XYZ file of C-alpha atoms in Angstrom:
198
model
C 1.926 -8.317 11.574
C 1.838 -9.058 15.282
C 1.766 -5.389 16.350
C -1.482 -3.440 16.528
C -1.638 -0.028 14.854
C -4.268 2.649 15.555
C -3.914 3.989 11.988
C -4.959 1.756 9.059
C -2.280 -0.541 7.609
C -1.933 -0.074 3.830
C -0.980 -3.296 2.015
C 0.193 -3.406 -1.607
C -1.533 -6.462 -3.076
C 0.902 -6.920 -5.978
C 2.601 -10.314 -5.988
C 0.638 -11.770 -3.061
C -1.229 -15.078 -3.247
C -4.986 -14.635 -2.916
C -5.794 -17.181 -0.189
C -2.730 -16.499 1.958
C -3.282 -12.738 1.840
C -6.999 -13.203 2.611
C -6.341 -15.393 5.677
C -3.858 -12.935 7.232
C -6.073 -9.916 6.512
C -9.139 -11.734 7.924
C -7.330 -12.573 11.175
C -6.061 -9.017 11.634
C -9.503 -7.523 10.896
C -11.104 -9.816 13.477
C -8.529 -8.597 16.017
C -9.631 -4.998 15.433
C -6.994 -3.802 12.953
C -8.121 -1.461 10.153
C -6.644 -2.605 6.846
C -6.517 -1.099 3.354
C -5.437 -3.288 0.408
C -4.483 -1.449 -2.798
C -3.645 -2.889 -6.244
C -6.024 -5.838 -5.765
C -5.870 -6.478 -9.520
C -2.186 -7.503 -9.238
C -2.860 -10.301 -6.717
C -1.765 -13.751 -7.931
C -3.659 -17.042 -7.844
C -1.731 -20.326 -7.968
C -2.597 -22.683 -10.809
C -2.728 -21.992 -14.539
C -4.974 -19.265 -15.922
C -7.122 -21.758 -17.839
C -7.739 -23.875 -14.726
C -8.727 -20.804 -12.685
C -11.003 -19.585 -15.469
C -12.792 -22.967 -15.512
C -13.166 -22.770 -11.724
C -14.711 -19.307 -11.981
C -17.113 -20.425 -14.702
C -18.083 -23.342 -12.494
C -18.845 -20.786 -9.752
C -20.963 -18.770 -12.228
C -23.229 -21.826 -12.712
C -24.173 -21.821 -9.025
C -27.328 -19.770 -8.613
C -30.455 -19.546 -6.528
C -33.434 -20.971 -8.404
C -35.901 -18.375 -7.070
C -35.063 -14.840 -8.292
C -31.232 -15.001 -8.472
C -31.062 -11.180 -8.909
C -32.363 -10.685 -5.386
C -31.200 -13.686 -3.375
C -27.798 -14.469 -4.906
C -25.238 -15.939 -4.847
C -23.734 -12.817 -6.415
C -20.815 -13.391 -8.772
C -18.704 -10.243 -8.479
C -16.167 -9.745 -11.242
C -14.037 -6.905 -9.816
C -10.670 -7.987 -8.293
C -11.374 -6.135 -5.031
C -14.692 -7.974 -4.697
C -13.045 -11.350 -5.418
C -10.600 -10.665 -2.552
C -13.481 -9.434 -0.364
C -15.405 -12.674 -0.896
C -12.295 -14.754 -0.099
C -11.877 -12.807 3.167
C -15.613 -13.023 3.960
C -15.403 -16.823 3.718
C -12.752 -16.793 6.478
C -14.797 -14.606 8.852
C -18.025 -15.387 10.780
C -19.714 -12.628 8.775
C -23.247 -13.305 10.051
C -22.313 -12.417 13.643
C -21.905 -8.817 14.857
C -18.177 -9.417 15.464
C -17.625 -10.724 11.930
C -19.695 -7.950 10.338
C -17.692 -5.347 12.292
C -14.419 -6.882 11.078
C -15.528 -6.580 7.435
C -16.376 -2.902 8.067
C -12.690 -2.363 8.927
C -11.579 -3.432 5.430
C -11.079 -1.209 2.402
C -10.084 -2.858 -0.875
C -9.179 -0.999 -4.077
C -8.052 -1.584 -7.642
C -5.045 0.620 -8.355
C -3.824 3.092 -5.732
C -6.430 5.847 -5.187
C -5.378 9.347 -3.999
C -5.173 9.225 -0.193
C -3.029 6.060 -0.305
C -0.686 6.937 -3.193
C 1.325 9.121 -0.778
C 1.411 6.638 2.095
C 3.898 3.887 2.813
C 2.595 0.552 1.554
C 3.561 -2.764 3.108
C 3.896 -6.359 1.931
C 3.206 -9.581 3.828
C 6.196 -11.946 3.374
C 4.124 -14.978 4.445
C 1.784 -14.370 1.486
C 4.263 -13.388 -1.262
C 4.236 -15.621 -4.324
C 8.021 -15.497 -4.797
C 8.510 -16.834 -1.269
C 5.621 -19.296 -1.040
C 5.117 -20.779 -4.529
C 7.659 -23.275 -5.881
C 9.607 -21.836 -8.859
C 8.219 -23.158 -12.131
C 4.668 -23.542 -10.857
C 1.962 -21.854 -12.896
C 0.030 -18.864 -11.609
C -2.194 -16.095 -12.954
C -3.229 -12.585 -11.937
C -6.697 -11.667 -10.724
C -6.701 -8.797 -13.266
C -6.647 -11.150 -16.243
C -9.158 -13.521 -14.653
C -11.583 -10.675 -13.858
C -11.219 -9.192 -17.340
C -11.998 -12.545 -18.971
C -15.167 -13.090 -16.909
C -16.627 -9.618 -17.468
C -14.815 -6.910 -15.435
C -14.854 -3.859 -17.711
C -12.344 -1.503 -16.062
C -8.989 -3.155 -16.776
C -7.965 -0.490 -19.324
C -9.112 2.371 -17.077
C -7.121 1.072 -14.093
C -4.035 0.472 -16.286
C -4.206 4.029 -17.628
C -4.584 5.571 -14.156
C -1.732 3.420 -12.816
C 0.571 4.621 -15.636
C -0.176 8.244 -14.698
C 0.385 7.521 -11.000
C 3.727 5.800 -11.637
C 5.005 8.753 -13.704
C 4.041 11.176 -10.907
C 5.619 8.932 -8.261
C 8.881 8.681 -10.255
C 9.063 12.489 -10.598
C 8.447 12.884 -6.849
C 11.160 10.339 -6.027
C 13.708 12.102 -8.274
C 12.940 15.454 -6.596
C 13.271 13.844 -3.165
C 16.674 12.270 -3.992
C 17.949 15.591 -5.398
C 16.832 17.427 -2.226
C 18.573 14.863 0.016
C 21.818 15.200 -1.998
C 21.712 19.001 -1.721
C 21.102 18.811 2.012
C 23.993 16.404 2.565
C 26.267 18.590 0.440
C 25.309 21.715 2.417
C 25.830 19.949 5.749
C 29.218 18.574 4.613
C 30.454 21.993 3.385
C 29.386 23.790 6.575
C 30.960 21.193 8.829
C 34.335 21.240 7.027
C 34.446 25.067 6.986
C 33.647 25.228 10.696
C 36.310 22.642 11.525
C 38.991 24.591 9.630
C 37.945 27.748 11.493
C 38.509 25.980 14.790
C 41.902 24.711 13.641
C 41.242 21.008 13.071
């Protein structure tokens, strides 16, 4: 991701490791790149599920003694907010530059409408299959969030099923159209060549 794009870069979060994805996104956002991350619930975290759950519960114990509702720390359960907090920790968010970089980020569970028709990218340096040793344990943020109180797992799953069916139908139509076009071009070319005596 060394090139700078004026349009937002859409990243598919599925199969990426949380910290590695967060560090690359944070750096790009600080450099002025607008970034959208979709399917945050499919991001992976290295380490077994039970270990990560214990870590999150340990985080839940940390609270401000005077009015925790107002002064935090706030324990967000949604996968997009977990990624946001990981990125925020890698950015000087109390300075104007850091705050501006966080404004450039958009993080979503699932793939909402404007982005379901756009090309989504992956970051090889953050992919679990390339970075985590085979056989090591890992878990998804979706399961972790669901276990600690995120209530929209079923809703996101249902919407994703509908989106995948629509995307498959679109892809089949696209392939059929390409085949027809190639067939038409091939027929015309051969007929024209015979006309000219080749």
